[in-house]
Amino acid sequence: MSNSAVQIVVVGSYNRDLALRVDQFPAPGETRLSLGRIESPGGKGSNQAIQAARCGATTAMIAAVGQDPAGVEALSLWSGLQIDTSAVVRLSDVATGMAMILVDHQAENMIVVDSGANAHLSEHHILAAKPLIAQARLILAQLETPMAATKAAFDQARRAGVTTLLNAAPANAALDQQLLALTDILCVNQTEGTALSGQTSPEAIGASLLEMGPAAVILTLGVDGAMLFQRDQPPLCAHPPTVKAVDTTGAGDAFIGAFAAQWLLNQDPSAALHFALAAGALACTRQGAAASFGDRQEIERLPASWSARP
Ligand code: RIB
């Protein structure tokens, strides 16, 4: 399906997630029996697009999937959520991305991604989607698809005056300095922030990443909430509502998709931060990645047990 006015364009991955619940993560060489499995849609790009769409933003995906059942499933999932798929490419001879996930009794996870079609998203595909990018208000990307494609998308966005938001995840992907220079808002967790900046304290990570180019840096801190750093302004801190977590997979993606959708509503960074934390917390209460996300109404109903301080 295609939309004429798309607010958020996500350049990113789709994975079919196979998650196994374990009492504890196995040590190297150890075999453990699973307590149960869940197969569901994932991929950081798709997850973030789905959360943004469920929060009411008109959303499009630029992605690559295979011509296999998982690729068909991705297209049908996005279409069902009114996500524009006109710039999704279906590649032959390559499988749709896949992720193997372990979730332990503390709701923590370990993830290995087999990129498949995601690794073949190219600058050529981005060029074909130039009109879609130019009419958007926000371009959102992660590091699960090739950096050259993301850079091309951010370059188009910058020329068209469209805001760029980069989620620099996963942490082990090397980050191109040119991509950082094209990024308006950078979002990282503490591990990713430390990998990029060499700093460990939230304040030092925020200050160091701001110096690399972005106008704003969002640092997520798990149960401690999130901080937003902007040049020449004191950092904003916000705390998440308290929930009973069963699976944290995709919670960071819920945070980013919800932040993007809320920020577009009124450009109020504090309101967007609180809303995004509620979306992330809600996602922790159910199993799976995108399967665990709430819609705007459900997110807004979460008890307001957070607080904001300057
Ligand atoms: O952020 C969670 C996601 O990371 C999972 O859905 C998995 O597919 C990997 O991309």
PDB file of C-alpha atoms and ligand atoms in Angstrom:
ATOM      1  CA  MET A   1       0.000   0.000   0.000  1.00  0.00           C
ATOM      2  CA  SER A   2       1.093   3.622  -0.387  1.00  0.00           C
ATOM      3  CA  ASN A   3       0.186   6.901   1.295  1.00  0.00           C
ATOM      4  CA  SER A   4       0.600  10.370  -0.133  1.00  0.00           C
ATOM      5  CA  ALA A   5       1.407  12.130   3.181  1.00  0.00           C
ATOM      6  CA  VAL A   6       3.776  10.077   5.311  1.00  0.00           C
ATOM      7  CA  GLN A   7       5.155  11.678   8.491  1.00  0.00           C
ATOM      8  CA  ILE A   8       7.767   9.120   9.526  1.00  0.00           C
ATOM      9  CA  VAL A   9       9.886   7.106   7.097  1.00  0.00           C
ATOM     10  CA  VAL A  10      11.834   4.253   8.703  1.00  0.00           C
ATOM     11  CA  VAL A  11      14.922   2.986   6.891  1.00  0.00           C
ATOM     12  CA  GLY A  12      15.527  -0.309   8.625  1.00  0.00           C
ATOM     13  CA  SER A  13      15.385  -4.011   9.194  1.00  0.00           C
ATOM     14  CA  TYR A  14      12.755  -6.688   9.439  1.00  0.00           C
ATOM     15  CA  ASN A  15      13.554  -9.982  11.189  1.00  0.00           C
ATOM     16  CA  ARG A  16      11.490 -12.996  11.980  1.00  0.00           C
ATOM     17  CA  ASP A  17      12.184 -13.475  15.722  1.00  0.00           C
ATOM     18  CA  LEU A  18      12.429 -16.906  17.324  1.00  0.00           C
ATOM     19  CA  ALA A  19      12.571 -16.354  21.087  1.00  0.00           C
ATOM     20  CA  LEU A  20      13.187 -19.121  23.624  1.00  0.00           C
ATOM     21  CA  ARG A  21      12.533 -18.647  27.323  1.00  0.00           C
ATOM     22  CA  VAL A  22      15.258 -20.045  29.587  1.00  0.00           C
ATOM     23  CA  ASP A  23      15.683 -20.130  33.359  1.00  0.00           C
ATOM     24  CA  GLN A  24      19.202 -18.797  32.840  1.00  0.00           C
ATOM     25  CA  PHE A  25      21.462 -18.144  29.866  1.00  0.00           C
ATOM     26  CA  PRO A  26      23.660 -21.127  28.928  1.00  0.00           C
ATOM     27  CA  ALA A  27      27.421 -20.930  29.473  1.00  0.00           C
ATOM     28  CA  PRO A  28      29.681 -21.599  26.436  1.00  0.00           C
ATOM     29  CA  GLY A  29      29.417 -25.308  25.538  1.00  0.00           C
ATOM     30  CA  GLU A  30      26.338 -25.842  27.729  1.00  0.00           C
ATOM     31  CA  THR A  31      22.918 -27.120  26.529  1.00  0.00           C
ATOM     32  CA  ARG A  32      19.796 -25.976  28.334  1.00  0.00           C
ATOM     33  CA  LEU A  33      16.152 -26.891  27.782  1.00  0.00           C
ATOM     34  CA  SER A  34      13.814 -24.049  26.857  1.00  0.00           C
ATOM     35  CA  LEU A  35      10.747 -23.219  28.945  1.00  0.00           C
ATOM     36  CA  GLY A  36       8.785 -22.202  25.833  1.00  0.00           C
ATOM     37  CA  ARG A  37       9.071 -20.443  22.480  1.00  0.00           C
ATOM     38  CA  ILE A  38       7.467 -17.531  20.713  1.00  0.00           C
ATOM     39  CA  GLU A  39       7.846 -16.756  17.006  1.00  0.00           C
ATOM     40  CA  SER A  40       6.899 -13.197  16.136  1.00  0.00           C
ATOM     41  CA  PRO A  41       7.799 -10.190  13.982  1.00  0.00           C
ATOM     42  CA  GLY A  42      10.926  -8.256  14.900  1.00  0.00           C
ATOM     43  CA  GLY A  43      13.795  -6.229  13.513  1.00  0.00           C
ATOM     44  CA  LYS A  44      14.620  -2.852  15.042  1.00  0.00           C
ATOM     45  CA  GLY A  45      13.406  -0.889  11.995  1.00  0.00           C
ATOM     46  CA  SER A  46      10.087  -2.672  11.694  1.00  0.00           C
ATOM     47  CA  ASN A  47       9.528  -2.611  15.453  1.00  0.00           C
ATOM     48  CA  GLN A  48      10.021   1.164  15.583  1.00  0.00           C
ATOM     49  CA  ALA A  49       7.771   1.728  12.556  1.00  0.00           C
ATOM     50  CA  ILE A  50       5.046  -0.413  14.116  1.00  0.00           C
ATOM     51  CA  GLN A  51       5.174   1.464  17.426  1.00  0.00           C
ATOM     52  CA  ALA A  52       5.054   4.841  15.641  1.00  0.00           C
ATOM     53  CA  ALA A  53       2.072   3.692  13.566  1.00  0.00           C
ATOM     54  CA  ARG A  54       0.285   2.350  16.656  1.00  0.00           C
ATOM     55  CA  CYS A  55       0.748   5.787  18.223  1.00  0.00           C
ATOM     56  CA  GLY A  56      -1.054   7.379  15.288  1.00  0.00           C
ATOM     57  CA  ALA A  57       1.818   8.582  13.061  1.00  0.00           C
ATOM     58  CA  THR A  58       1.504   7.952   9.325  1.00  0.00           C
ATOM     59  CA  THR A  59       4.518   5.752   8.689  1.00  0.00           C
ATOM     60  CA  ALA A  60       6.420   4.153   5.810  1.00  0.00           C
ATOM     61  CA  MET A  61       9.115   1.460   5.679  1.00  0.00           C
ATOM     62  CA  ILE A  62      12.130   1.411   3.372  1.00  0.00           C
ATOM     63  CA  ALA A  63      13.358  -2.158   3.824  1.00  0.00           C
ATOM     64  CA  ALA A  64      14.465  -5.329   2.059  1.00  0.00           C
ATOM     65  CA  VAL A  65      12.827  -8.714   2.597  1.00  0.00           C
ATOM     66  CA  GLY A  66      13.115 -12.026   0.769  1.00  0.00           C
ATOM     67  CA  GLN A  67      10.575 -13.680  -1.504  1.00  0.00           C
ATOM     68  CA  ASP A  68       9.813 -16.226   1.203  1.00  0.00           C
ATOM     69  CA  PRO A  69       6.902 -16.718   3.627  1.00  0.00           C
ATOM     70  CA  ALA A  70       8.569 -14.462   6.225  1.00  0.00           C
ATOM     71  CA  GLY A  71       8.781 -11.651   3.645  1.00  0.00           C
ATOM     72  CA  VAL A  72       5.107 -12.103   2.724  1.00  0.00           C
ATOM     73  CA  GLU A  73       4.252 -12.011   6.420  1.00  0.00           C
ATOM     74  CA  ALA A  74       6.177  -8.731   6.894  1.00  0.00           C
ATOM     75  CA  LEU A  75       4.346  -7.042   4.034  1.00  0.00           C
ATOM     76  CA  SER A  76       0.982  -8.212   5.268  1.00  0.00           C
ATOM     77  CA  LEU A  77       1.781  -7.069   8.841  1.00  0.00           C
ATOM     78  CA  TRP A  78       2.773  -3.560   7.678  1.00  0.00           C
ATOM     79  CA  SER A  79      -0.207  -3.232   5.342  1.00  0.00           C
ATOM     80  CA  GLY A  80      -2.549  -4.269   8.154  1.00  0.00           C
ATOM     81  CA  LEU A  81      -1.189  -1.372  10.239  1.00  0.00           C
ATOM     82  CA  GLN A  82      -1.515   1.093   7.318  1.00  0.00           C
ATOM     83  CA  ILE A  83       2.293   1.326   7.057  1.00  0.00           C
ATOM     84  CA  ASP A  84       3.300   2.420   3.547  1.00  0.00           C
ATOM     85  CA  THR A  85       5.195  -0.435   1.829  1.00  0.00           C
ATOM     86  CA  SER A  86       5.723   1.217  -1.564  1.00  0.00           C
ATOM     87  CA  ALA A  87       9.508   1.416  -0.935  1.00  0.00           C
ATOM     88  CA  VAL A  88       9.932  -2.134   0.430  1.00  0.00           C
ATOM     89  CA  VAL A  89      11.978  -4.310  -1.925  1.00  0.00           C
ATOM     90  CA  ARG A  90      11.477  -8.077  -2.238  1.00  0.00           C
ATOM     91  CA  LEU A  91      14.763  -9.735  -3.200  1.00  0.00           C
ATOM     92  CA  SER A  92      15.179 -13.150  -4.808  1.00  0.00           C
ATOM     93  CA  ASP A  93      17.872 -15.635  -3.718  1.00  0.00           C
ATOM     94  CA  VAL A  94      18.118 -14.216  -0.237  1.00  0.00           C
ATOM     95  CA  ALA A  95      16.126 -15.024   2.902  1.00  0.00           C
ATOM     96  CA  THR A  96      14.262 -12.520   5.042  1.00  0.00           C
ATOM     97  CA  GLY A  97      16.197 -11.513   8.176  1.00  0.00           C
ATOM     98  CA  MET A  98      15.969 -13.695  11.252  1.00  0.00           C
ATOM     99  CA  ALA A  99      16.823 -13.256  14.940  1.00  0.00           C
ATOM    100  CA  MET A 100      17.476 -15.932  17.551  1.00  0.00           C
ATOM    101  CA  ILE A 101      16.623 -14.628  21.017  1.00  0.00           C
ATOM    102  CA  LEU A 102      17.021 -16.009  24.526  1.00  0.00           C
ATOM    103  CA  VAL A 103      14.945 -14.446  27.330  1.00  0.00           C
ATOM    104  CA  ASP A 104      15.827 -15.337  30.930  1.00  0.00           C
ATOM    105  CA  HIS A 105      13.706 -15.303  34.094  1.00  0.00           C
ATOM    106  CA  GLN A 106      14.767 -11.714  34.805  1.00  0.00           C
ATOM    107  CA  ALA A 107      13.226 -10.638  31.444  1.00  0.00           C
ATOM    108  CA  GLU A 108      16.685  -9.855  30.025  1.00  0.00           C
ATOM    109  CA  ASN A 109      17.603 -11.036  26.532  1.00  0.00           C
ATOM    110  CA  MET A 110      20.477 -12.087  24.282  1.00  0.00           C
ATOM    111  CA  ILE A 111      19.998 -11.651  20.527  1.00  0.00           C
ATOM    112  CA  VAL A 112      21.844 -12.883  17.424  1.00  0.00           C
ATOM    113  CA  VAL A 113      20.645 -11.514  14.069  1.00  0.00           C
ATOM    114  CA  ASP A 114      21.104 -13.236  10.701  1.00  0.00           C
ATOM    115  CA  SER A 115      20.695 -10.176   8.454  1.00  0.00           C
ATOM    116  CA  GLY A 116      19.643 -11.955   5.231  1.00  0.00           C
ATOM    117  CA  ALA A 117      17.851  -9.485   2.934  1.00  0.00           C
ATOM    118  CA  ASN A 118      18.476  -6.591   5.362  1.00  0.00           C
ATOM    119  CA  ALA A 119      22.160  -6.627   4.347  1.00  0.00           C
ATOM    120  CA  HIS A 120      21.186  -5.937   0.719  1.00  0.00           C
ATOM    121  CA  LEU A 121      19.323  -2.668   1.215  1.00  0.00           C
ATOM    122  CA  SER A 122      21.290  -0.304  -1.038  1.00  0.00           C
ATOM    123  CA  GLU A 123      21.748   3.357  -1.992  1.00  0.00           C
ATOM    124  CA  HIS A 124      19.937   2.464  -5.214  1.00  0.00           C
ATOM    125  CA  HIS A 125      16.819   1.507  -3.214  1.00  0.00           C
ATOM    126  CA  ILE A 126      17.076   4.778  -1.301  1.00  0.00           C
ATOM    127  CA  LEU A 127      17.349   6.837  -4.491  1.00  0.00           C
ATOM    128  CA  ALA A 128      14.168   5.174  -5.770  1.00  0.00           C
ATOM    129  CA  ALA A 129      12.414   6.359  -2.603  1.00  0.00           C
ATOM    130  CA  LYS A 130      13.631   9.983  -2.867  1.00  0.00           C
ATOM    131  CA  PRO A 131      10.111  11.531  -3.198  1.00  0.00           C
ATOM    132  CA  LEU A 132       8.912   9.577  -0.148  1.00  0.00           C
ATOM    133  CA  ILE A 133      11.853  10.843   1.929  1.00  0.00           C
ATOM    134  CA  ALA A 134      11.527  14.441   0.732  1.00  0.00           C
ATOM    135  CA  GLN A 135       7.871  14.760   1.796  1.00  0.00           C
ATOM    136  CA  ALA A 136       8.373  13.231   5.277  1.00  0.00           C
ATOM    137  CA  ARG A 137       8.827  15.102   8.570  1.00  0.00           C
ATOM    138  CA  LEU A 138      11.184  12.570  10.165  1.00  0.00           C
ATOM    139  CA  ILE A 139      13.540   9.883   8.860  1.00  0.00           C
ATOM    140  CA  LEU A 140      14.338   7.200  11.410  1.00  0.00           C
ATOM    141  CA  ALA A 141      17.131   4.614  11.050  1.00  0.00           C
ATOM    142  CA  GLN A 142      19.129   2.067  13.046  1.00  0.00           C
ATOM    143  CA  LEU A 143      22.339   0.113  12.361  1.00  0.00           C
ATOM    144  CA  GLU A 144      20.834  -3.231  11.277  1.00  0.00           C
ATOM    145  CA  THR A 145      20.863  -2.227   7.595  1.00  0.00           C
ATOM    146  CA  PRO A 146      23.912  -1.074   5.571  1.00  0.00           C
ATOM    147  CA  MET A 147      25.392   2.257   6.626  1.00  0.00           C
ATOM    148  CA  ALA A 148      25.711   3.395   2.971  1.00  0.00           C
ATOM    149  CA  ALA A 149      21.922   3.154   2.513  1.00  0.00           C
ATOM    150  CA  THR A 150      21.243   5.015   5.761  1.00  0.00           C
ATOM    151  CA  LYS A 151      23.747   7.708   4.838  1.00  0.00           C
ATOM    152  CA  ALA A 152      22.095   8.158   1.439  1.00  0.00           C
ATOM    153  CA  ALA A 153      18.683   8.457   3.122  1.00  0.00           C
ATOM    154  CA  PHE A 154      19.929  10.998   5.689  1.00  0.00           C
ATOM    155  CA  ASP A 155      21.662  12.946   2.922  1.00  0.00           C
ATOM    156  CA  GLN A 156      18.368  13.164   0.982  1.00  0.00           C
ATOM    157  CA  ALA A 157      16.581  14.156   4.182  1.00  0.00           C
ATOM    158  CA  ARG A 158      19.094  16.886   5.035  1.00  0.00           C
ATOM    159  CA  ARG A 159      18.778  18.377   1.521  1.00  0.00           C
ATOM    160  CA  ALA A 160      14.981  18.377   1.861  1.00  0.00           C
ATOM    161  CA  GLY A 161      15.017  19.849   5.400  1.00  0.00           C
ATOM    162  CA  VAL A 162      13.639  16.643   6.951  1.00  0.00           C
ATOM    163  CA  THR A 163      14.688  15.817  10.553  1.00  0.00           C
ATOM    164  CA  THR A 164      16.861  12.705  10.993  1.00  0.00           C
ATOM    165  CA  LEU A 165      16.788  10.420  14.034  1.00  0.00           C
ATOM    166  CA  LEU A 166      19.419   7.707  14.357  1.00  0.00           C
ATOM    167  CA  ASN A 167      19.178   4.855  16.834  1.00  0.00           C
ATOM    168  CA  ALA A 168      22.819   3.694  16.904  1.00  0.00           C
ATOM    169  CA  ALA A 169      21.954   0.075  17.684  1.00  0.00           C
ATOM    170  CA  PRO A 170      23.289  -2.564  17.770  1.00  0.00           C
ATOM    171  CA  ALA A 171      26.287  -1.264  19.690  1.00  0.00           C
ATOM    172  CA  ASN A 172      28.901  -3.355  17.895  1.00  0.00           C
ATOM    173  CA  ALA A 173      28.240  -1.807  14.486  1.00  0.00           C
ATOM    174  CA  ALA A 174      30.941   0.754  13.661  1.00  0.00           C
ATOM    175  CA  LEU A 175      29.433   4.203  13.235  1.00  0.00           C
ATOM    176  CA  ASP A 176      30.427   6.305  10.238  1.00  0.00           C
ATOM    177  CA  GLN A 177      31.302   9.894  11.279  1.00  0.00           C
ATOM    178  CA  GLN A 178      29.623  11.229   8.109  1.00  0.00           C
ATOM    179  CA  LEU A 179      26.384   9.567   9.190  1.00  0.00           C
ATOM    180  CA  LEU A 180      26.689  11.184  12.609  1.00  0.00           C
ATOM    181  CA  ALA A 181      27.166  14.564  10.936  1.00  0.00           C
ATOM    182  CA  LEU A 182      23.855  14.041   9.087  1.00  0.00           C
ATOM    183  CA  THR A 183      22.030  13.088  12.309  1.00  0.00           C
ATOM    184  CA  ASP A 184      19.793  15.632  14.075  1.00  0.00           C
ATOM    185  CA  ILE A 185      18.704  13.426  16.985  1.00  0.00           C
ATOM    186  CA  LEU A 186      20.862  10.520  18.198  1.00  0.00           C
ATOM    187  CA  CYS A 187      19.343   7.866  20.467  1.00  0.00           C
ATOM    188  CA  VAL A 188      21.505   5.299  22.272  1.00  0.00           C
ATOM    189  CA  ASN A 189      21.411   3.160  25.386  1.00  0.00           C
ATOM    190  CA  GLN A 190      24.245   3.340  27.906  1.00  0.00           C
ATOM    191  CA  THR A 191      26.229   0.485  26.327  1.00  0.00           C
ATOM    192  CA  GLU A 192      25.964   2.060  22.876  1.00  0.00           C
ATOM    193  CA  GLY A 193      26.727   5.516  24.278  1.00  0.00           C
ATOM    194  CA  THR A 194      29.871   4.236  25.984  1.00  0.00           C
ATOM    195  CA  ALA A 195      30.989   2.402  22.830  1.00  0.00           C
ATOM    196  CA  LEU A 196      30.615   5.600  20.792  1.00  0.00           C
ATOM    197  CA  SER A 197      31.990   8.128  23.263  1.00  0.00           C
ATOM    198  CA  GLY A 198      34.387   6.163  25.457  1.00  0.00           C
ATOM    199  CA  GLN A 199      32.623   7.752  28.451  1.00  0.00           C
ATOM    200  CA  THR A 200      30.720   5.930  31.200  1.00  0.00           C
ATOM    201  CA  SER A 201      28.631   8.442  33.162  1.00  0.00           C
ATOM    202  CA  PRO A 202      25.358   9.539  31.517  1.00  0.00           C
ATOM    203  CA  GLU A 203      26.328  13.231  31.687  1.00  0.00           C
ATOM    204  CA  ALA A 204      29.743  12.625  30.088  1.00  0.00           C
ATOM    205  CA  ILE A 205      28.233  10.392  27.373  1.00  0.00           C
ATOM    206  CA  GLY A 206      25.618  13.032  26.544  1.00  0.00           C
ATOM    207  CA  ALA A 207      28.133  15.892  26.427  1.00  0.00           C
ATOM    208  CA  SER A 208      30.592  13.922  24.334  1.00  0.00           C
ATOM    209  CA  LEU A 209      28.001  12.743  21.793  1.00  0.00           C
ATOM    210  CA  LEU A 210      26.596  16.266  21.396  1.00  0.00           C
ATOM    211  CA  GLU A 211      30.090  17.419  20.379  1.00  0.00           C
ATOM    212  CA  MET A 212      30.026  14.884  17.507  1.00  0.00           C
ATOM    213  CA  GLY A 213      27.282  16.782  15.671  1.00  0.00           C
ATOM    214  CA  PRO A 214      23.690  15.934  16.635  1.00  0.00           C
ATOM    215  CA  ALA A 215      21.524  18.773  17.976  1.00  0.00           C
ATOM    216  CA  ALA A 216      19.974  16.404  20.527  1.00  0.00           C
ATOM    217  CA  VAL A 217      21.067  13.162  22.192  1.00  0.00           C
ATOM    218  CA  ILE A 218      18.670  10.790  23.923  1.00  0.00           C
ATOM    219  CA  LEU A 219      20.279   8.350  26.331  1.00  0.00           C
ATOM    220  CA  THR A 220      18.109   5.478  27.565  1.00  0.00           C
ATOM    221  CA  LEU A 221      18.998   4.037  30.965  1.00  0.00           C
ATOM    222  CA  GLY A 222      16.743   0.959  31.372  1.00  0.00           C
ATOM    223  CA  VAL A 223      14.757   1.038  34.625  1.00  0.00           C
ATOM    224  CA  ASP A 224      16.371   4.394  35.448  1.00  0.00           C
ATOM    225  CA  GLY A 225      14.547   6.045  32.548  1.00  0.00           C
ATOM    226  CA  ALA A 226      16.112   8.342  29.961  1.00  0.00           C
ATOM    227  CA  MET A 227      17.932  11.644  29.571  1.00  0.00           C
ATOM    228  CA  LEU A 228      17.730  14.176  26.773  1.00  0.00           C
ATOM    229  CA  PHE A 229      20.736  16.393  26.076  1.00  0.00           C
ATOM    230  CA  GLN A 230      20.525  19.525  23.927  1.00  0.00           C
ATOM    231  CA  ARG A 231      23.210  22.123  23.333  1.00  0.00           C
ATOM    232  CA  ASP A 232      23.264  25.021  25.816  1.00  0.00           C
ATOM    233  CA  GLN A 233      20.381  23.544  27.833  1.00  0.00           C
ATOM    234  CA  PRO A 234      20.316  21.550  31.070  1.00  0.00           C
ATOM    235  CA  PRO A 235      19.618  17.829  30.486  1.00  0.00           C
ATOM    236  CA  LEU A 236      16.042  16.586  30.870  1.00  0.00           C
ATOM    237  CA  CYS A 237      15.618  13.415  32.964  1.00  0.00           C
ATOM    238  CA  ALA A 238      12.522  11.238  33.092  1.00  0.00           C
ATOM    239  CA  HIS A 239      11.659   7.994  34.851  1.00  0.00           C
ATOM    240  CA  PRO A 240       9.488   5.153  33.557  1.00  0.00           C
ATOM    241  CA  PRO A 241       6.287   3.897  35.170  1.00  0.00           C
ATOM    242  CA  THR A 242       6.883   0.842  37.363  1.00  0.00           C
ATOM    243  CA  VAL A 243       5.735  -2.382  35.703  1.00  0.00           C
ATOM    244  CA  LYS A 244       6.310  -6.111  36.186  1.00  0.00           C
ATOM    245  CA  ALA A 245       8.651  -6.991  33.312  1.00  0.00           C
ATOM    246  CA  VAL A 246       8.409 -10.401  31.611  1.00  0.00           C
ATOM    247  CA  ASP A 247      10.404  -9.695  28.426  1.00  0.00           C
ATOM    248  CA  THR A 248      12.433  -6.575  27.611  1.00  0.00           C
ATOM    249  CA  THR A 249      12.893  -7.512  23.917  1.00  0.00           C
ATOM    250  CA  GLY A 250      11.947  -4.559  21.729  1.00  0.00           C
ATOM    251  CA  ALA A 251      11.340  -2.181  24.651  1.00  0.00           C
ATOM    252  CA  GLY A 252      13.983   0.198  23.275  1.00  0.00           C
ATOM    253  CA  ASP A 253      12.269   0.091  19.883  1.00  0.00           C
ATOM    254  CA  ALA A 254       8.902   0.871  21.478  1.00  0.00           C
ATOM    255  CA  PHE A 255      10.556   3.849  23.205  1.00  0.00           C
ATOM    256  CA  ILE A 256      11.965   5.226  19.938  1.00  0.00           C
ATOM    257  CA  GLY A 257       8.843   4.674  17.810  1.00  0.00           C
ATOM    258  CA  ALA A 258       6.671   6.306  20.470  1.00  0.00           C
ATOM    259  CA  PHE A 259       9.138   9.183  20.975  1.00  0.00           C
ATOM    260  CA  ALA A 260       9.134   9.923  17.236  1.00  0.00           C
ATOM    261  CA  ALA A 261       5.330   9.876  16.998  1.00  0.00           C
ATOM    262  CA  GLN A 262       4.845  12.031  20.103  1.00  0.00           C
ATOM    263  CA  TRP A 263       7.604  14.501  19.240  1.00  0.00           C
ATOM    264  CA  LEU A 264       5.973  15.128  15.859  1.00  0.00           C
ATOM    265  CA  LEU A 265       2.728  16.073  17.587  1.00  0.00           C
ATOM    266  CA  ASN A 266       4.050  19.214  19.298  1.00  0.00           C
ATOM    267  CA  GLN A 267       7.893  19.143  19.417  1.00  0.00           C
ATOM    268  CA  ASP A 268       7.727  19.004  23.220  1.00  0.00           C
ATOM    269  CA  PRO A 269      10.781  16.895  24.115  1.00  0.00           C
ATOM    270  CA  SER A 270       9.777  16.385  27.746  1.00  0.00           C
ATOM    271  CA  ALA A 271       6.279  15.127  26.863  1.00  0.00           C
ATOM    272  CA  ALA A 272       7.776  12.884  24.175  1.00  0.00           C
ATOM    273  CA  LEU A 273      10.303  11.462  26.650  1.00  0.00           C
ATOM    274  CA  HIS A 274       7.598  10.572  29.194  1.00  0.00           C
ATOM    275  CA  PHE A 275       5.291   9.081  26.582  1.00  0.00           C
ATOM    276  CA  ALA A 276       8.151   7.027  25.113  1.00  0.00           C
ATOM    277  CA  LEU A 277       9.144   5.675  28.538  1.00  0.00           C
ATOM    278  CA  ALA A 278       5.560   4.551  29.121  1.00  0.00           C
ATOM    279  CA  ALA A 279       5.543   2.797  25.720  1.00  0.00           C
ATOM    280  CA  GLY A 280       8.818   1.033  26.548  1.00  0.00           C
ATOM    281  CA  ALA A 281       7.591  -0.011  29.993  1.00  0.00           C
ATOM    282  CA  LEU A 282       4.350  -1.379  28.545  1.00  0.00           C
ATOM    283  CA  ALA A 283       6.311  -3.426  25.992  1.00  0.00           C
ATOM    284  CA  CYS A 284       8.202  -5.111  28.859  1.00  0.00           C
ATOM    285  CA  THR A 285       4.971  -6.494  30.326  1.00  0.00           C
ATOM    286  CA  ARG A 286       4.298  -8.852  27.399  1.00  0.00           C
ATOM    287  CA  GLN A 287       6.323 -11.379  25.403  1.00  0.00           C
ATOM    288  CA  GLY A 288       7.851 -10.682  22.002  1.00  0.00           C
ATOM    289  CA  ALA A 289       9.057  -7.499  20.319  1.00  0.00           C
ATOM    290  CA  ALA A 290       6.421  -5.735  18.184  1.00  0.00           C
ATOM    291  CA  ALA A 291       3.823  -8.201  19.501  1.00  0.00           C
ATOM    292  CA  SER A 292       4.209  -6.614  22.948  1.00  0.00           C
ATOM    293  CA  PHE A 293       3.577  -2.989  21.901  1.00  0.00           C
ATOM    294  CA  GLY A 294       0.527  -1.005  22.980  1.00  0.00           C
ATOM    295  CA  ASP A 295      -1.413   1.626  21.072  1.00  0.00           C
ATOM    296  CA  ARG A 296      -1.665   5.298  22.070  1.00  0.00           C
ATOM    297  CA  GLN A 297      -4.682   4.773  24.338  1.00  0.00           C
ATOM    298  CA  GLU A 298      -3.072   1.901  26.234  1.00  0.00           C
ATOM    299  CA  ILE A 299       0.202   3.785  26.656  1.00  0.00           C
ATOM    300  CA  GLU A 300      -1.595   6.866  27.971  1.00  0.00           C
ATOM    301  CA  ARG A 301      -3.543   4.730  30.474  1.00  0.00           C
ATOM    302  CA  LEU A 302      -0.359   3.513  32.226  1.00  0.00           C
ATOM    303  CA  PRO A 303      -0.188   4.849  35.798  1.00  0.00           C
ATOM    304  CA  ALA A 304       1.704   8.133  35.845  1.00  0.00           C
ATOM    305  CA  SER A 305       4.266   7.059  38.428  1.00  0.00           C
ATOM    306  CA  TRP A 306       7.042   8.971  36.710  1.00  0.00           C
ATOM    307  CA  SER A 307       8.555  12.305  37.555  1.00  0.00           C
ATOM    308  CA  ALA A 308      10.501  14.874  35.582  1.00  0.00           C
ATOM    309  CA  ARG A 309      13.256  17.058  36.927  1.00  0.00           C
ATOM    310  CA  PRO A 310      15.377  19.741  35.265  1.00  0.00           C
TER     311      PRO A 310
HETATM  312  O1  RIB B   1      15.452  -4.618  19.385  1.00  0.00           O
HETATM  313  C1  RIB B   1      14.895  -5.909  19.353  1.00  0.00           C
HETATM  314  C2  RIB B   1      15.083  -6.497  17.986  1.00  0.00           C
HETATM  315  O2  RIB B   1      16.454  -6.679  17.743  1.00  0.00           O
HETATM  316  C3  RIB B   1      14.471  -7.863  17.789  1.00  0.00           C
HETATM  317  O3  RIB B   1      13.146  -7.800  17.327  1.00  0.00           O
HETATM  318  C4  RIB B   1      15.429  -8.544  16.838  1.00  0.00           C
HETATM  319  O4  RIB B   1      14.864  -8.869  15.601  1.00  0.00           O
HETATM  320  C5  RIB B   1      16.605  -7.598  16.692  1.00  0.00           C
HETATM  321  O5  RIB B   1      16.527  -6.866  15.537  1.00  0.00           O
END
